[in-house]
CSV table of C-alpha atoms in Angstrom, one decimal:
chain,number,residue,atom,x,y,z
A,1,UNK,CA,-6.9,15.8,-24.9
A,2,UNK,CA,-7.1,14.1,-21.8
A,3,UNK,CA,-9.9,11.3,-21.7
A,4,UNK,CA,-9.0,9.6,-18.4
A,5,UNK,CA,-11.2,9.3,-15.4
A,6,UNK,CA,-9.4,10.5,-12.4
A,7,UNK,CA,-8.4,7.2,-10.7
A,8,UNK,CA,-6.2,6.1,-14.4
A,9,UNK,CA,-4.4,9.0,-14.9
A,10,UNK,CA,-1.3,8.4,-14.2
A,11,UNK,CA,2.4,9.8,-15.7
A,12,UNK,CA,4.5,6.8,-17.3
A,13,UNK,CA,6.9,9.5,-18.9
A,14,UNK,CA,10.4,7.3,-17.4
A,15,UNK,CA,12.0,4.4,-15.8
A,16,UNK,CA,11.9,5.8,-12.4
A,17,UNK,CA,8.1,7.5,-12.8
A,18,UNK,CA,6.0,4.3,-12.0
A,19,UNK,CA,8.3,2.7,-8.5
A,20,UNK,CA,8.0,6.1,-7.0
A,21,UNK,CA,4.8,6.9,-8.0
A,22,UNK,CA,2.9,5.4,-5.1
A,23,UNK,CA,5.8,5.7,-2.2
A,24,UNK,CA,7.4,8.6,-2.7
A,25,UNK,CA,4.7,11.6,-4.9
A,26,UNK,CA,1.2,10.0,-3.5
A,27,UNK,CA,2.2,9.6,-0.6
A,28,UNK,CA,3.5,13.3,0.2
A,29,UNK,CA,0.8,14.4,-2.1
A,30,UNK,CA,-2.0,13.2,0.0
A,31,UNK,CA,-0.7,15.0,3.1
A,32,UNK,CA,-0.1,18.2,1.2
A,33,UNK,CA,-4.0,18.1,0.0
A,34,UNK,CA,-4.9,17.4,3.4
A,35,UNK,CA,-3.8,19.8,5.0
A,36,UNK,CA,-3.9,22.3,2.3
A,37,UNK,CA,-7.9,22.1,2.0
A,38,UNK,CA,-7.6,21.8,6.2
A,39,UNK,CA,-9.4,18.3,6.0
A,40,UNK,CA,-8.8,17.7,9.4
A,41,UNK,CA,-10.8,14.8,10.2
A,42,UNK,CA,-9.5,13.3,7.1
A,43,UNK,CA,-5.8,13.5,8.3
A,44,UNK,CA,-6.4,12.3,11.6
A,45,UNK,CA,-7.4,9.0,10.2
A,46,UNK,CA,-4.6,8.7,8.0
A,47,UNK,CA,-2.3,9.0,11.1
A,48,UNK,CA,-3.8,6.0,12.7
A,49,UNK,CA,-3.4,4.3,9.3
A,50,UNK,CA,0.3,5.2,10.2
A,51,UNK,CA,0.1,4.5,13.8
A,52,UNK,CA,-1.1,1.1,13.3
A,53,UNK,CA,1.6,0.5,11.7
A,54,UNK,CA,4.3,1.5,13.1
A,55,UNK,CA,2.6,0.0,16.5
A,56,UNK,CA,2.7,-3.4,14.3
A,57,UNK,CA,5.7,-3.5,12.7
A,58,UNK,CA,8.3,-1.8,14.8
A,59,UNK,CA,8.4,-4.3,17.8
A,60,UNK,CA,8.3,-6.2,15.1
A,61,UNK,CA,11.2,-5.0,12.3
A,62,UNK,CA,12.6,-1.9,13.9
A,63,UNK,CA,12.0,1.5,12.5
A,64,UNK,CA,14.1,0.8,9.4
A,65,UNK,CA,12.9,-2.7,9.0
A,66,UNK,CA,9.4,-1.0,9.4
A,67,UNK,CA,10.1,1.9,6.5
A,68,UNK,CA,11.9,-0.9,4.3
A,69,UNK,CA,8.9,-2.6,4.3
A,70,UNK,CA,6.0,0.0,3.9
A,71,UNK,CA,8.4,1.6,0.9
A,72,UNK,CA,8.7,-1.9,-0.8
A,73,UNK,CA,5.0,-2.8,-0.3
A,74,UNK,CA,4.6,0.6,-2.2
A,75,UNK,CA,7.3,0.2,-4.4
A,76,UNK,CA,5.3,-2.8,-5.7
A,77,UNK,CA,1.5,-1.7,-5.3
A,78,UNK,CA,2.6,1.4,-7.8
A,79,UNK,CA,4.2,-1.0,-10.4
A,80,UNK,CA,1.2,-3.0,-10.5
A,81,UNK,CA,-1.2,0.1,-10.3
A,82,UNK,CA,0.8,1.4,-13.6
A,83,UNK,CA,0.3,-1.4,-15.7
A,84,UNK,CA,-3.1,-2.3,-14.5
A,85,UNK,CA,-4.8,1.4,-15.2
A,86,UNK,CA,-2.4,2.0,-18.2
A,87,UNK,CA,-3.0,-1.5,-20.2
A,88,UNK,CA,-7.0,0.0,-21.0
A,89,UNK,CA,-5.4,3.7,-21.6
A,90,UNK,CA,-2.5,4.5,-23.4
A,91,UNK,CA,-3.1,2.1,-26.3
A,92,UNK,CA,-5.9,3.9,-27.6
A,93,UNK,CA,-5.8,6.6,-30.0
A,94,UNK,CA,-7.8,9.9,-29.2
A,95,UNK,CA,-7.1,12.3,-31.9
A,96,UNK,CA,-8.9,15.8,-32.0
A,97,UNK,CA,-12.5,16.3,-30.3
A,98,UNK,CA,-15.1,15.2,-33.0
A,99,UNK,CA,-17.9,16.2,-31.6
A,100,UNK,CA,-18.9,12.8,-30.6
A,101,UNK,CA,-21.4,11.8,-27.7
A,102,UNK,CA,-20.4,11.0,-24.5
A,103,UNK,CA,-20.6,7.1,-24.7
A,104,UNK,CA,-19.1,6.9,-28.3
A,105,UNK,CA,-15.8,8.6,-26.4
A,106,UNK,CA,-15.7,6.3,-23.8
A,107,UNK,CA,-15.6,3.5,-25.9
A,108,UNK,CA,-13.1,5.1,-28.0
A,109,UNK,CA,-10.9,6.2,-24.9
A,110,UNK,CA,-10.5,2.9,-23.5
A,111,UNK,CA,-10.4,-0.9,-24.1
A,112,UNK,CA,-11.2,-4.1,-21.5
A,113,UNK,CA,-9.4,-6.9,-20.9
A,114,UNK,CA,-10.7,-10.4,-21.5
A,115,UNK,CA,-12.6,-11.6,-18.8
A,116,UNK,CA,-10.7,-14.7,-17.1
A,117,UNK,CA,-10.6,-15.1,-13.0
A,118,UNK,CA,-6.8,-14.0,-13.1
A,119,UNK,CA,-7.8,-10.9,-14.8
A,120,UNK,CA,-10.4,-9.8,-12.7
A,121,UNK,CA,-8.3,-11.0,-9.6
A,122,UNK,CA,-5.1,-9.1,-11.3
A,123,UNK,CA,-7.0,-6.0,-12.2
A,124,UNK,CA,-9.6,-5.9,-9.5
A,125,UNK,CA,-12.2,-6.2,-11.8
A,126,UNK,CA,-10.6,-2.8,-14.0
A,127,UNK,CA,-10.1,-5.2,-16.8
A,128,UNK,CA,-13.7,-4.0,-17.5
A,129,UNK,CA,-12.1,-0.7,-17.9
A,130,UNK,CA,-15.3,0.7,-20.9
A,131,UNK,CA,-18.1,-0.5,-18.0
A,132,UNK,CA,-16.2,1.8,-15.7
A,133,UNK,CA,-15.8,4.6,-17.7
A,134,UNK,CA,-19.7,3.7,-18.4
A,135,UNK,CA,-20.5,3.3,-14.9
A,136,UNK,CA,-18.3,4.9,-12.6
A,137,UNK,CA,-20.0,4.7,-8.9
A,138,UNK,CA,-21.3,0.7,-9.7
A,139,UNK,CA,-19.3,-1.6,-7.7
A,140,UNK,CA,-16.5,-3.6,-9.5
A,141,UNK,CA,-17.6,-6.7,-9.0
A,142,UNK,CA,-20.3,-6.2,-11.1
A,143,UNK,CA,-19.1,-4.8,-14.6
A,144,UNK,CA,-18.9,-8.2,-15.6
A,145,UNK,CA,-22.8,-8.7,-15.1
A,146,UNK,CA,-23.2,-5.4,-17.7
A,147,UNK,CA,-20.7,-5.9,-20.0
A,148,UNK,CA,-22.8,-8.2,-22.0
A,149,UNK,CA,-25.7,-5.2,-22.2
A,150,UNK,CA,-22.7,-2.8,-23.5
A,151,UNK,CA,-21.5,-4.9,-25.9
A,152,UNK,CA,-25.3,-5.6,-27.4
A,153,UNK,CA,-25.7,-2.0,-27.1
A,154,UNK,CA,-22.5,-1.0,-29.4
A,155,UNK,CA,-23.5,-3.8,-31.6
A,156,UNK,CA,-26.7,-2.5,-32.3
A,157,UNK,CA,-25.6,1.2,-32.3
A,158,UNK,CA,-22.5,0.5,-34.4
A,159,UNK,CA,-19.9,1.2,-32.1
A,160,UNK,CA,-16.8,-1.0,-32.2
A,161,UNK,CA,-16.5,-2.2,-28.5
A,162,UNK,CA,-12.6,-3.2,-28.0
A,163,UNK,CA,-11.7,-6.2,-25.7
A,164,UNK,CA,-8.1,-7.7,-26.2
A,165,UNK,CA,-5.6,-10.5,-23.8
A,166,UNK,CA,-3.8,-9.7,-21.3
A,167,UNK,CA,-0.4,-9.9,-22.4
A,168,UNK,CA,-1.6,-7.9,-25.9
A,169,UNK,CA,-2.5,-5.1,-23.8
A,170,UNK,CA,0.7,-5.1,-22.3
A,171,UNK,CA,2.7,-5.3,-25.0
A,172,UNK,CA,0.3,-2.1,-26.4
A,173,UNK,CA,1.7,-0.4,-23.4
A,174,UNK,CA,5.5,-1.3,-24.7
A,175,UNK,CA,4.8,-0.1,-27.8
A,176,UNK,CA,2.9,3.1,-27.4
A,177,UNK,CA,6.0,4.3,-24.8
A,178,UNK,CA,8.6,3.1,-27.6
A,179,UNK,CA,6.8,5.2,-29.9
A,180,UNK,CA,6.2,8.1,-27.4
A,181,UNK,CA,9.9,7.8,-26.3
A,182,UNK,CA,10.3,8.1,-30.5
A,183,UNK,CA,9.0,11.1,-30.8
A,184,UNK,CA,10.5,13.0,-28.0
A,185,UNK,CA,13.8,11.6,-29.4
A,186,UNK,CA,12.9,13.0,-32.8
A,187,UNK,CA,11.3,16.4,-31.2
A,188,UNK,CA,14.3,17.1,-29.0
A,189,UNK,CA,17.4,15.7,-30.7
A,190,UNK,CA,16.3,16.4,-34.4
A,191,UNK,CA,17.4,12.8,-35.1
């Protein structure tokens, strides 16, 4: 059961998934879909995304110098994109559907990060992953402003509202692949 919202799902299955998940599948992706559904006004500004830079950054680098450093800009931003959508995600354990409402799922789907100015700088704001979930179309910036109303909300309700460190959540991320790569190991080598 997939309990993502559309901009933290993300595949984490190997090594080589997260540095070419932004330069290499997103970026052909979003061509493909552009052209597929003929969004043709939509493609012509990604080519002057593309034209401004290689107008910049040629004259600048050269054509290679200009790839090498769009791919390890990329290379980067998807790293970072990995661990900052994962670290609220794949921690949390969603077992079978249990008929529960819609706000009770969200909390149980994700987790925030503790509010500090690094975090929100880190995260853009995403460290206030169950106010996103909660409020989808409010402006980052501002899930720190309702966070307090949530978590008086689940305390009055009864619903555990989960908010952990930075580094716990990434070492959650460790081990919930350890114990994913643990049972693929045990599903497909019998060990």
């Amino acid at each position: 059961m997939t309990l993502l919202c559309s901009c933290c799902l993300v595949s984490v299955s190997s090594p080589v998934g997260p540095p070419a998940l932004l330069p290499l599948y997103f970026q052909w992706y979003i061509f493909y879909f552009v052209i597929q559904r003929k969004k043709w006004v939509d493609l012509a500004w990604m080519m002057t995304f593309y034209a401004r830079l290689f107008l910049t950054y040629v004259p600048l680098l050269g054509l290679k110098g200009c790839l090498g450093l769009f791919f390890i800009v990329r290379f980067l931003e998807s790293n970072w994109f990995v661990w900052v959508t994962q670290m609220n995600h794949i921690p949390m354990h969603i077992d079978h559907d249990r008929n529960r409402d819609w706000v009770s799922t969200q909390l149980q789907a994700t987790c925030n990060v503790h509010k500090s100015a690094f975090n929100d700088w880190f995260s853009g704001h995403l460290n206030f992953q169950i106010e996103h979930h909660l409020f989808p179309t409010m402006p980052r910036h501002n899930y720190h402003k309702v966070a307090p109303l949530v978590q008086s909300l689940c305390a009055k309700h009864g619903i555990e509202y989960k908010s952990k460190p930075l580094l716990s959540a990434f070492a959650d991320i460790v081990h919930s692949l350890k114990e994913s790569g643990q049972l693929w190991l045990d599903a497909y080598l019998h060990q």
